[in-house]
Amino acid sequence: MRRYDLETRLLHGGDYNPDQWLNYPEVLAQDLELMEKAKTNTFSLGIFAWSTLEPEEGVFHFDWLDKIIADIHAMGSNIILATPSGARPAWLSQKYPEVLRTNERREKQLHGGRHNHCFSSPVYREKTAIINKKLAERYGDHPALLMWHISNEYSGDCHCDYCQENFRSWLKNKYQTLEALNEAWWGPFWSHTYSDWSQVESPSSLGETMVHGLNLDWKRFVTDQTIDFYQHEIKDIRRLTPDIPITTNFMADTNDLIPFQSLDYGKFAQHVDVISWDCYPAWHNDWGTTADLASKVGFINDQYRSLKQQPFLIMESTPSGVNWHDVNKTKRPGMHLLSSMQFIAHGSDSNLYFQWRKSRGSSEKFHGAVVDHDNSEENRVFQDVAEVGRGLERIKAVKGSYKNSKVGIIFDWANNWALEDAQNFSQQSKRYCQTLQEHYRSFWNADIPVEVITPNADLMKYDLIIAPMLYLIEEATMDKLTDFVEQGGQLVTTYLTGYVNETDLAYLNGWPEKLQRLFGITVKETDTLYPKDHNQLDYLGESYVVQDYCSIIQLQGGQSLGSYTQDFYAQQPAVTKHSLGDGIAYFIGARTKQDFLTDFYGSLIEELSLSNQWIVKGHPDVSVQSRDSEAESYYFVMNFSEENQVIEVAKESTDLLTGERVGTLIELKPYGVKVLQP
């Protein structure tokens, strides 16, 4: 069995950059003392250390890393060893300028920043292979090595000549002939038919941005090219250390913590052994409630757990604030323990930080860290981290356990790219990712576990599949959803579904026939509303506000559950239901507020017996999540509000964080958290 699997502790620690402190031996010695006091056990090393590991081409310095690893191992702690390709040394950029990226305006970039390198560059691939192989040869058998951390937060694209040729090769492999490519991209539009492969260029504001098939395929290529570079990075590592798992840290996007937009992580997830990701919520913000943000964190956690159907890792988080939000507010008392336990509750086997010690200079010198510039173990942040460390030790029995869910929400990266590119609807209100979060919220409020999956997932394990806004939907996906319903599943989709195929070509002859059969309707038209416009939806005797989008529906065997009250489509269906085989397909034709989604899904929760049986009386601001092993269930009860809250549960239990017995009435202080074992 791998050492990773034999580690019984939940991982606690984070990114450690001793290469910044080699001239300060007293700091390095103090770090070892503080690591033990903070109850940490795992550290990521070498992420940005290339210039220290190889200060000149072919000149390698490993002695300093040998000592750091030995010292950490002597404490009984783990090492997650990184490959340093996330930021290349200056000598490499100077001697081999081809390694630098070319932007979409065809401008060669200067040395600097991070991930400003070309994944196609033969020289860059050669140099990364050399350093990675040396790391694997030197440390592959070290007893402290727990995992490989490949590069850091892969992102971005390059438009150099190498990348143009690779893109053309990728297209040739996909389409085989120019005729097939021209058909897929609708070449006659604006006389954009290609007569030679050499005419194909990546999208650029200096050239072509209006061929949507090109834009979509470029994004797919960027994902595949990034994965190809990752596979190049791990080639010798996998060969030399086959029993050491490999990861690379994924991300989220924007203040809403939506899935990262630039890469298809659904595809990337197939190539890592363990998913890890970097989570930085803007707690205590002024645009949403604490529960709003907690639900969004839950959504992304559930997505990364679901992609490989196994526990994931939090590779980076902050014990306090960051340095890149618009307002870098620090965590209030209690929030660090609460937010850390939320990671574990949704399936993480770690809480790791960026960073262990604050940098003294440059852009991250004020980014949150366990050890501040004061070097003190007495400050509030350090004490909060130590409290989390003690808590993780007390709940280590949850490590490796999973979450069982009967509800799946489909997120599709290609659909998101195509919808964002569509010159239709409203550019401000498409909100695909945020809409999925809103549907998810109905289940989060009710303490019902959810998995966020791709269209390629096995749907048959779920009772309910929710697939909003599938603007781009392949016929194979239509067939898969139909099979799911016919075999007894219940399916929900919405407005803005069923417009284009996998190459972003519109479906001919109206709404696709396969969707008509599945939902028992046809969508005749979509009305896009201005922000000031509203309609009303009558559903089961209640009235709900409608905004942004209204599908105009014609029944074809389906049943109307709710209708519009205004405009030229008043009294026409807005929500429909259709029985097919042993299952039911629902279509929500209009965008509503949360109140409708709560009531609509509340009926399905009752009908499908999805409710959390451990909860007698819950509260929408108190999230209850469970992790389940063959023998035990562990309940995380978390108050994401600034007020005392009380919930009622079915059984008495023990709070693993305190050892105290807890009755069926559970009171939580603001930001309070309990981890309960009945």
XYZ file of C-alpha atoms in Angstrom:
678
model
C 0.000 0.000 0.000
C 1.214 3.523 -0.789
C 2.533 5.702 1.999
C -0.186 8.194 1.090
C -2.824 5.595 1.955
C -1.046 4.567 5.150
C -1.050 8.134 6.509
C -3.850 8.141 9.085
C -3.768 11.854 9.858
C -5.700 14.583 8.114
C -3.054 16.721 6.413
C -2.354 20.112 7.998
C 0.409 22.518 7.010
C 0.987 24.024 3.599
C 3.345 25.759 1.190
C 6.768 26.273 2.742
C 9.380 28.381 0.949
C 12.655 27.924 2.857
C 14.561 28.884 -0.292
C 13.595 32.494 0.530
C 15.269 32.229 3.951
C 18.543 30.390 3.348
C 20.496 33.457 4.537
C 18.498 33.433 7.793
C 19.314 30.107 9.507
C 17.738 31.321 12.725
C 14.417 31.680 10.875
C 14.638 28.139 9.513
C 15.371 26.799 12.986
C 12.447 28.722 14.431
C 10.160 27.350 11.714
C 10.714 23.811 12.956
C 9.721 24.778 16.486
C 6.626 26.627 15.310
C 5.532 23.778 13.024
C 5.188 21.502 16.027
C 3.409 24.141 18.082
C 0.919 24.761 15.237
C 0.056 21.037 15.114
C 1.069 20.792 11.455
C 2.249 17.648 9.714
C 2.589 18.214 5.943
C 4.525 20.757 3.860
C 4.728 21.482 0.136
C 8.286 22.277 -0.933
C 10.016 23.609 -4.023
C 7.045 25.129 -5.821
C 8.931 28.278 -6.885
C 12.467 27.151 -6.084
C 13.914 26.577 -9.561
C 16.412 29.440 -9.379
C 17.678 28.092 -6.043
C 17.776 24.478 -7.210
C 19.466 25.372 -10.525
C 21.007 28.869 -10.234
C 22.892 28.377 -13.498
C 22.151 26.078 -16.399
C 23.271 22.585 -15.458
C 24.477 23.620 -11.981
C 22.300 22.026 -9.307
C 22.152 22.775 -5.585
C 20.188 20.237 -3.559
C 21.990 20.324 -0.210
C 19.669 22.925 1.256
C 16.596 20.904 0.231
C 18.157 17.719 1.616
C 18.424 19.355 5.037
C 14.912 20.829 5.015
C 13.371 17.481 4.079
C 15.440 15.665 6.695
C 14.454 18.148 9.407
C 10.760 17.924 8.569
C 10.933 14.141 8.403
C 12.603 14.049 11.826
C 9.478 15.702 13.240
C 7.322 12.939 11.781
C 5.883 15.196 9.106
C 5.245 14.670 5.400
C 6.643 16.299 2.277
C 4.631 17.122 -0.835
C 7.414 17.790 -3.329
C 6.711 20.150 -6.205
C 8.179 20.423 -9.662
C 9.287 24.042 -10.138
C 7.902 24.761 -13.611
C 5.399 27.326 -12.319
C 8.067 30.057 -12.448
C 11.221 29.632 -14.483
C 14.615 31.203 -13.598
C 15.857 34.338 -15.335
C 18.813 32.569 -16.958
C 16.396 30.300 -18.806
C 14.379 33.213 -20.222
C 17.533 35.110 -21.159
C 19.332 32.260 -22.922
C 16.229 30.709 -24.502
C 13.676 33.482 -25.152
C 11.499 31.012 -27.061
C 10.304 29.693 -23.681
C 8.403 32.938 -23.081
C 4.795 33.173 -24.122
C 3.371 35.077 -27.048
C 0.057 36.749 -26.297
C -3.023 36.786 -28.513
C -1.761 40.009 -30.151
C 1.349 38.034 -31.205
C 3.590 39.986 -28.810
C 6.448 38.088 -27.173
C 6.318 38.509 -23.390
C 9.237 39.514 -21.175
C 10.607 37.484 -18.297
C 8.534 37.808 -15.157
C 5.453 36.757 -13.278
C 4.359 33.126 -13.157
C 3.281 30.715 -15.910
C 4.617 33.091 -18.523
C 6.045 30.178 -20.491
C 5.110 28.265 -23.605
C 3.907 24.713 -23.062
C 4.889 23.876 -26.661
C 8.492 25.059 -26.412
C 10.907 22.123 -26.930
C 13.526 23.889 -24.801
C 11.142 24.465 -21.925
C 10.053 20.849 -22.042
C 13.679 19.715 -22.104
C 14.656 21.848 -19.096
C 11.629 20.857 -17.018
C 12.308 17.196 -17.781
C 15.890 17.528 -16.523
C 15.025 19.153 -13.191
C 12.019 16.905 -12.609
C 14.021 13.740 -13.235
C 16.747 14.866 -10.847
C 14.157 15.508 -8.133
C 12.601 12.075 -8.651
C 15.989 10.328 -8.621
C 17.146 12.130 -5.489
C 13.987 12.067 -3.379
C 11.788 9.350 -4.841
C 12.707 6.852 -2.129
C 12.755 9.332 0.751
C 10.440 8.137 3.533
C 9.014 11.636 4.002
C 7.759 11.920 0.407
C 3.977 11.678 0.456
C 2.966 13.112 -2.914
C 4.153 14.932 -6.026
C 2.813 18.447 -6.651
C 3.231 19.163 -10.370
C 3.888 22.817 -11.188
C 1.401 25.279 -9.698
C -2.052 26.436 -10.787
C -1.683 25.697 -14.506
C -3.317 28.456 -16.552
C -2.992 30.700 -19.576
C -2.256 30.143 -23.266
C 0.431 30.934 -25.809
C 0.051 31.968 -29.459
C 3.606 31.483 -30.739
C 4.541 29.635 -33.922
C 5.041 26.381 -32.005
C 1.543 26.652 -30.549
C 0.017 27.534 -33.921
C 1.520 24.379 -35.425
C 0.372 22.274 -32.506
C -3.121 23.726 -32.802
C -3.238 22.840 -36.502
C -2.056 19.308 -35.726
C -4.728 19.023 -33.048
C -7.384 20.136 -35.559
C -6.121 17.717 -38.217
C -6.383 14.883 -35.725
C -9.914 15.911 -34.771
C -11.393 16.725 -38.189
C -9.112 14.794 -40.551
C -10.035 16.999 -43.533
C -10.434 20.714 -44.209
C -13.900 19.985 -45.565
C -14.951 18.608 -42.185
C -13.414 21.566 -40.358
C -15.102 24.089 -42.651
C -18.441 22.374 -42.102
C -17.981 22.301 -38.317
C -16.986 25.977 -38.211
C -19.525 27.072 -40.852
C -16.768 28.348 -43.144
C -18.890 30.197 -45.735
C -19.855 32.732 -43.046
C -18.031 35.969 -43.943
C -16.072 33.973 -46.538
C -14.103 32.194 -43.802
C -13.633 28.920 -45.658
C -10.071 27.613 -45.295
C -8.290 26.181 -48.338
C -5.068 25.237 -46.541
C -4.304 24.214 -42.948
C -1.619 26.907 -42.740
C -4.372 29.551 -42.913
C -5.754 28.534 -39.522
C -4.700 30.878 -36.714
C -5.641 30.974 -33.045
C -8.257 33.601 -32.059
C -6.858 37.127 -31.837
C -8.203 40.637 -31.445
C -5.939 41.457 -34.388
C -7.636 38.842 -36.519
C -10.454 36.360 -35.958
C -12.736 36.249 -32.914
C -16.158 35.758 -34.493
C -15.946 32.124 -35.615
C -17.440 30.444 -32.585
C -16.331 26.965 -33.565
C -12.741 28.224 -33.743
C -13.028 29.895 -30.335
C -14.473 26.755 -28.786
C -11.859 24.450 -30.295
C -9.054 26.780 -29.191
C -10.244 26.482 -25.582
C -10.404 22.715 -25.939
C -6.908 22.721 -27.426
C -5.558 24.827 -24.548
C -6.879 22.247 -22.078
C -5.369 19.368 -24.068
C -2.068 21.205 -24.534
C -1.858 21.933 -20.802
C -2.588 18.293 -19.994
C 0.033 17.241 -22.551
C 2.628 19.421 -20.834
C 1.584 18.001 -17.461
C 1.976 14.481 -18.863
C 5.430 15.462 -20.081
C 6.294 16.707 -16.589
C 5.283 13.474 -14.885
C 6.820 11.027 -17.362
C 10.011 10.311 -15.399
C 8.321 10.900 -12.052
C 5.748 8.199 -12.797
C 8.427 5.822 -14.059
C 10.783 6.339 -11.125
C 8.180 6.632 -8.336
C 5.123 4.626 -9.430
C 3.774 4.344 -5.880
C 3.803 8.087 -5.096
C 0.504 9.777 -6.067
C 0.576 12.839 -8.291
C -1.557 15.968 -8.162
C -1.632 19.502 -9.472
C -3.581 22.236 -7.762
C -6.874 23.303 -9.359
C -8.574 26.667 -8.754
C -11.900 28.491 -8.686
C -12.797 31.784 -10.371
C -14.163 35.183 -9.298
C -15.675 36.290 -5.996
C -18.540 33.862 -6.651
C -16.121 30.906 -6.529
C -17.405 29.501 -9.792
C -15.530 26.635 -11.508
C -12.256 27.765 -13.082
C -13.050 28.978 -16.578
C -9.839 28.538 -18.569
C -9.328 24.771 -18.344
C -11.698 21.818 -18.492
C -11.013 20.281 -15.096
C -13.452 17.490 -15.869
C -10.947 16.301 -18.450
C -7.855 17.182 -16.415
C -9.179 15.223 -13.415
C -8.728 11.984 -15.355
C -4.948 12.505 -15.313
C -4.294 13.188 -11.617
C -4.277 10.599 -8.842
C -5.814 12.931 -6.276
C -7.602 16.210 -6.937
C -6.317 19.160 -4.955
C -7.451 22.761 -5.155
C -6.781 26.249 -3.805
C -9.694 27.905 -1.997
C -9.818 31.589 -1.036
C -13.352 32.752 -0.176
C -13.872 36.443 0.606
C -15.400 35.869 4.033
C -17.197 38.787 5.727
C -17.777 40.619 2.429
C -20.414 43.308 1.872
C -22.236 41.754 -1.118
C -23.659 38.545 0.327
C -24.347 36.708 3.543
C -21.934 34.302 5.144
C -24.307 31.462 4.279
C -24.402 32.600 0.623
C -20.642 32.298 0.363
C -20.506 29.063 2.342
C -22.923 27.488 -0.111
C -20.658 28.477 -3.010
C -17.644 26.992 -1.256
C -19.689 23.828 -0.745
C -20.538 23.693 -4.452
C -16.889 23.732 -5.549
C -15.855 21.265 -2.844
C -18.590 18.903 -4.002
C -17.507 19.306 -7.609
C -13.887 18.389 -6.932
C -14.917 15.451 -4.765
C -17.292 14.237 -7.475
C -14.873 14.417 -10.416
C -12.963 11.372 -9.180
C -15.535 10.037 -6.713
C -13.015 10.144 -3.877
C -11.743 12.488 -1.154
C -9.794 15.499 -2.398
C -7.221 17.812 -0.820
C -7.256 21.500 -0.034
C -3.764 22.386 -1.227
C -3.976 26.108 -0.480
C -6.147 28.227 1.780
C -5.443 31.129 4.086
C -5.550 31.244 7.868
C -6.326 34.969 7.746
C -6.619 37.196 4.665
C -5.094 37.328 1.196
C -3.395 40.107 -0.737
C -5.358 40.092 -3.997
C -9.027 40.583 -3.127
C -10.332 44.108 -3.688
C -10.624 44.334 0.088
C -8.329 41.974 1.991
C -10.304 41.453 5.152
C -9.014 39.009 7.730
C -11.071 36.203 9.223
C -13.154 37.014 12.278
C -12.740 34.919 15.460
C -14.180 31.467 14.921
C -14.203 31.617 11.134
C -10.923 29.800 10.610
C -12.036 26.712 12.513
C -15.474 26.823 10.859
C -14.158 27.242 7.309
C -11.508 24.565 7.856
C -14.084 22.072 9.070
C -16.267 22.859 6.058
C -13.496 21.589 3.781
C -13.359 18.314 5.687
C -17.157 18.063 5.823
C -17.432 18.126 2.021
C -14.759 15.494 1.459
C -11.301 16.995 1.882
C -8.626 15.001 3.694
C -6.539 18.108 4.329
C -6.418 21.763 5.162
C -3.158 23.169 3.829
C -2.213 26.830 3.621
C -0.546 29.269 1.379
C 1.619 30.034 3.110
C 3.585 28.838 6.131
C 5.593 32.039 6.591
C 4.973 35.446 5.036
C 7.477 36.478 2.425
C 9.579 39.467 3.427
C 9.385 41.147 0.047
C 7.567 41.356 -3.278
C 3.906 40.887 -4.077
C 3.022 38.281 -1.459
C 4.687 39.827 1.569
C 1.257 40.630 3.031
C -0.564 37.488 1.903
C -1.945 35.607 4.897
C 0.292 33.009 6.537
C 0.596 30.894 9.636
C 3.721 32.797 10.728
C 3.554 36.566 10.423
C 6.407 39.044 10.251
C 6.311 39.240 14.047
C 7.503 35.584 14.260
C 5.097 35.136 17.149
C 3.161 32.090 18.269
C 1.023 34.330 20.469
C -0.892 36.236 17.795
C -4.495 35.345 17.027
C -3.891 33.811 13.594
C -1.240 31.373 14.831
C -3.470 30.356 17.719
C -6.367 29.811 15.292
C -4.168 27.509 13.197
C -3.086 25.548 16.275
C -6.759 25.168 17.232
C -7.505 23.722 13.791
C -4.516 21.403 14.134
C -5.825 20.069 17.419
C -9.287 19.671 15.911
C -7.983 17.735 12.917
C -6.161 15.361 15.250
C -9.401 14.707 17.146
C -11.463 13.963 14.035
C -8.853 11.985 12.091
C -11.216 8.995 11.978
C -13.080 10.695 9.125
C -10.039 10.492 6.822
C -10.759 8.462 3.706
C -14.512 8.374 4.272
C -16.848 9.546 1.537
C -20.232 11.207 1.075
C -23.220 9.427 -0.393
C -25.490 11.434 -2.666
C -28.590 10.751 -4.728
C -28.567 14.181 -6.398
C -26.263 15.143 -9.271
C -25.875 18.588 -10.872
C -24.278 18.645 -14.325
C -21.622 21.251 -15.045
C -20.110 21.289 -18.543
C -17.047 23.448 -19.334
C -17.619 23.373 -23.111
C -21.198 24.486 -22.597
C -20.015 27.391 -20.465
C -17.465 28.474 -23.085
C -20.006 28.318 -25.908
C -22.708 30.130 -23.963
C -20.354 32.930 -22.952
C -19.360 33.314 -26.620
C -22.953 33.363 -27.881
C -23.969 36.739 -29.282
C -27.509 36.386 -28.030
C -29.574 36.696 -24.879
C -28.004 39.173 -22.428
C -24.257 39.455 -21.985
C -24.751 40.443 -18.338
C -27.285 37.845 -17.233
C -26.222 34.520 -18.717
C -24.726 33.485 -15.359
C -24.492 29.775 -16.117
C -22.204 28.951 -13.208
C -24.096 31.125 -10.740
C -27.386 29.588 -11.826
C -26.077 26.127 -10.991
C -25.038 27.458 -7.589
C -28.604 28.699 -7.045
C -30.113 25.300 -7.859
C -27.517 23.694 -5.586
C -28.471 26.090 -2.779
C -31.919 24.508 -2.430
C -30.246 21.254 -1.379
C -27.504 22.870 0.700
C -30.180 24.685 2.704
C -31.931 21.360 3.294
C -28.694 19.552 4.286
C -28.937 17.130 1.351
C -25.621 16.014 -0.183
C -25.043 16.790 -3.858
C -22.448 15.793 -6.417
C -21.423 18.202 -9.193
C -20.640 16.061 -12.224
C -19.869 16.243 -15.943
C -22.095 14.925 -18.735
C -19.741 11.935 -18.968
C -20.493 10.747 -15.431
C -22.497 7.636 -14.601
C -25.991 9.050 -14.116
C -27.623 5.837 -12.980
C -26.321 6.122 -9.403
C -28.549 9.171 -8.835
C -32.285 9.550 -8.246
C -32.319 13.178 -9.443
C -30.215 14.878 -12.121
C -30.298 18.673 -12.475
C -28.916 20.028 -15.754
C -29.728 23.734 -16.162
C -28.910 25.826 -19.218
C -27.361 23.182 -21.468
C -27.090 25.615 -24.375
C -24.517 23.285 -25.962
C -25.714 19.712 -25.777
C -24.484 16.778 -27.823
C -26.963 14.241 -29.146
C -25.105 11.594 -27.146
C -25.928 13.562 -23.994
C -29.579 13.764 -25.034
C -29.579 9.965 -25.423
C -27.914 9.518 -22.050
C -30.436 11.756 -20.274
C -33.284 9.942 -22.006
C -31.967 6.560 -20.845
C -31.692 7.916 -17.312
C -35.332 9.026 -17.280
C -36.680 5.925 -18.986
C -35.022 3.781 -16.344
C -36.687 5.645 -13.495
C -34.631 8.767 -12.903
C -35.993 12.260 -12.508
C -34.429 15.052 -14.566
C -34.663 18.839 -14.410
C -33.465 21.232 -17.078
C -34.234 24.864 -17.846
C -34.391 27.743 -20.286
C -31.418 28.226 -22.659
C -31.118 24.485 -23.222
C -30.740 22.759 -26.589
C -29.432 25.446 -28.952
C -26.167 24.164 -30.443
C -24.200 20.971 -30.984
C -20.639 20.147 -29.951
C -19.075 22.407 -32.625
C -21.373 25.315 -31.733
C -23.623 24.876 -34.784
C -27.295 25.626 -34.230
C -29.713 22.700 -34.338
C -31.926 22.803 -37.414
C -35.712 22.437 -37.528
C -36.369 23.976 -34.151
C -35.809 22.508 -30.718
C -34.104 19.103 -31.113
C -36.513 16.204 -31.618
C -34.764 14.137 -28.947
C -35.424 16.851 -26.383
C -39.025 17.172 -27.553
C -39.530 13.474 -26.910
C -37.773 13.621 -23.546
C -39.629 16.637 -22.153
C -42.923 16.399 -24.044
C -42.658 20.003 -25.226
C -41.079 22.164 -27.860
C -39.485 25.509 -27.085
C -40.716 27.970 -29.687
C -38.935 31.118 -28.552
C -36.908 32.646 -25.710
C -37.762 36.106 -24.435
C -34.792 37.973 -22.978
C -35.798 40.576 -20.406
C -34.100 43.814 -19.464
C -33.077 44.120 -15.792
C -36.136 46.276 -15.077
C -38.504 43.786 -16.741
C -40.374 41.129 -14.785
C -43.058 38.561 -15.351
C -44.965 36.358 -12.925
C -45.189 32.594 -12.658
C -48.174 30.856 -11.082
C -47.157 27.487 -9.663
C -49.297 25.323 -7.379
C -51.347 28.283 -6.233
C -48.378 30.558 -5.490
C -46.998 33.465 -7.510
C -43.271 33.898 -8.184
C -41.261 36.672 -9.847
C -39.673 35.818 -13.212
C -36.620 37.659 -14.537
C -34.012 37.559 -17.333
C -35.349 34.662 -19.474
C -38.720 33.211 -20.406
C -39.078 30.161 -22.659
C -42.234 30.143 -24.727
C -43.387 26.537 -24.664
C -45.783 24.408 -26.671
C -46.943 21.187 -25.034
C -46.438 17.973 -26.973
C -47.580 15.408 -24.467
C -46.124 17.145 -21.429
C -48.148 18.583 -18.570
C -48.128 22.223 -17.482
C -47.373 22.729 -13.786
C -47.181 26.512 -13.897
C -47.883 29.332 -16.322
C -46.927 32.922 -17.041
C -49.317 35.692 -16.011
C -48.102 38.574 -18.190
C -47.054 39.631 -21.687
C -48.055 38.046 -24.997
C -47.424 34.550 -23.618
C -49.633 34.955 -20.549
C -51.402 31.711 -19.545
C -48.883 29.654 -21.522
C -46.786 26.953 -19.803
C -43.725 28.041 -17.825
C -42.995 24.830 -15.896
C -43.724 21.393 -17.326
C -43.613 17.717 -16.392
C -43.417 14.714 -18.681
C -43.474 11.028 -17.806
C -41.246 8.863 -19.982
C -40.702 5.198 -19.260
C -40.348 4.829 -15.500
C -39.136 8.378 -14.888
C -40.080 12.040 -15.166
C -38.485 15.004 -16.961
C -39.162 18.555 -15.755
C -38.556 21.764 -17.686
C -38.285 25.114 -15.885
C -38.844 27.652 -18.639
C -38.110 30.844 -16.738
C -35.433 32.180 -14.436
C -36.850 32.725 -10.990
C -35.571 33.771 -7.619
C -34.566 31.371 -4.890
C -38.078 31.123 -3.436
C -39.403 29.199 -6.433
C -36.416 26.858 -6.555
C -36.831 26.129 -2.843
C -40.498 25.251 -3.276
C -40.030 23.342 -6.537
C -37.188 21.203 -5.245
C -38.917 20.858 -1.895
C -41.645 18.868 -3.631
C -39.090 16.640 -5.372
C -37.173 16.133 -2.130
C -40.360 14.897 -0.478
C -41.437 12.766 -3.422
C -38.032 11.080 -3.776
C -37.456 10.766 0.000
C -34.197 12.689 -0.261
C -34.455 14.561 3.034
C -31.728 14.206 5.638
C -33.198 11.766 8.145
C -30.801 12.877 10.871
C -32.278 16.390 10.845
C -35.564 16.900 12.666
C -35.580 20.684 12.316
C -32.800 22.491 10.510
C -31.958 26.071 9.616
C -30.840 27.400 6.216
C -27.801 29.124 7.748
C -26.709 25.976 9.572
C -25.104 23.506 7.193
C -25.114 19.846 8.190
C -22.857 17.636 6.112
C -21.940 14.021 6.758
C -19.036 11.776 5.855
C -19.729 8.082 5.887
C -17.567 4.999 6.314
C -18.747 1.409 6.391
C -19.076 1.529 10.167
C -19.761 5.165 11.084
C -21.314 8.442 10.009
C -19.821 11.753 11.112
C -21.967 14.893 11.087
C -20.472 18.351 10.700
C -22.864 20.969 12.067
C -21.774 24.470 11.009
C -23.344 27.844 11.753
C -22.620 30.197 8.855
C -24.285 33.202 10.460
C -23.574 35.961 12.925
C -26.344 34.884 15.316
C -26.951 32.005 17.705
C -28.828 29.181 15.985
C -30.604 26.067 17.245
C -31.382 22.915 15.268
C -32.921 19.612 16.297
C -31.531 16.215 15.321
C -32.744 12.656 15.718
C -30.071 11.240 18.037
C -27.749 12.256 20.815
C -24.069 12.270 19.888
C -20.537 13.094 20.949
C -18.740 16.210 19.723
C -15.361 14.920 18.590
C -13.856 18.406 18.823
C -14.553 18.703 22.558
C -15.434 15.190 23.732
C -18.734 16.492 25.134
C -22.070 14.695 24.834
C -24.595 16.635 22.771
C -28.367 16.230 22.992
C -30.905 16.368 20.213
C -31.268 20.142 20.536
C -28.013 21.663 19.296
C -27.212 25.315 19.944
C -24.407 26.962 18.020
C -22.803 30.317 18.613
C -22.011 32.566 15.636
C -19.515 30.689 13.414
C -19.912 27.709 15.721
C -19.064 24.196 14.543
C -19.438 20.702 15.971
C -18.306 17.363 14.560
C -20.724 14.783 15.880
C -20.593 11.012 16.090
C -23.954 9.482 17.138
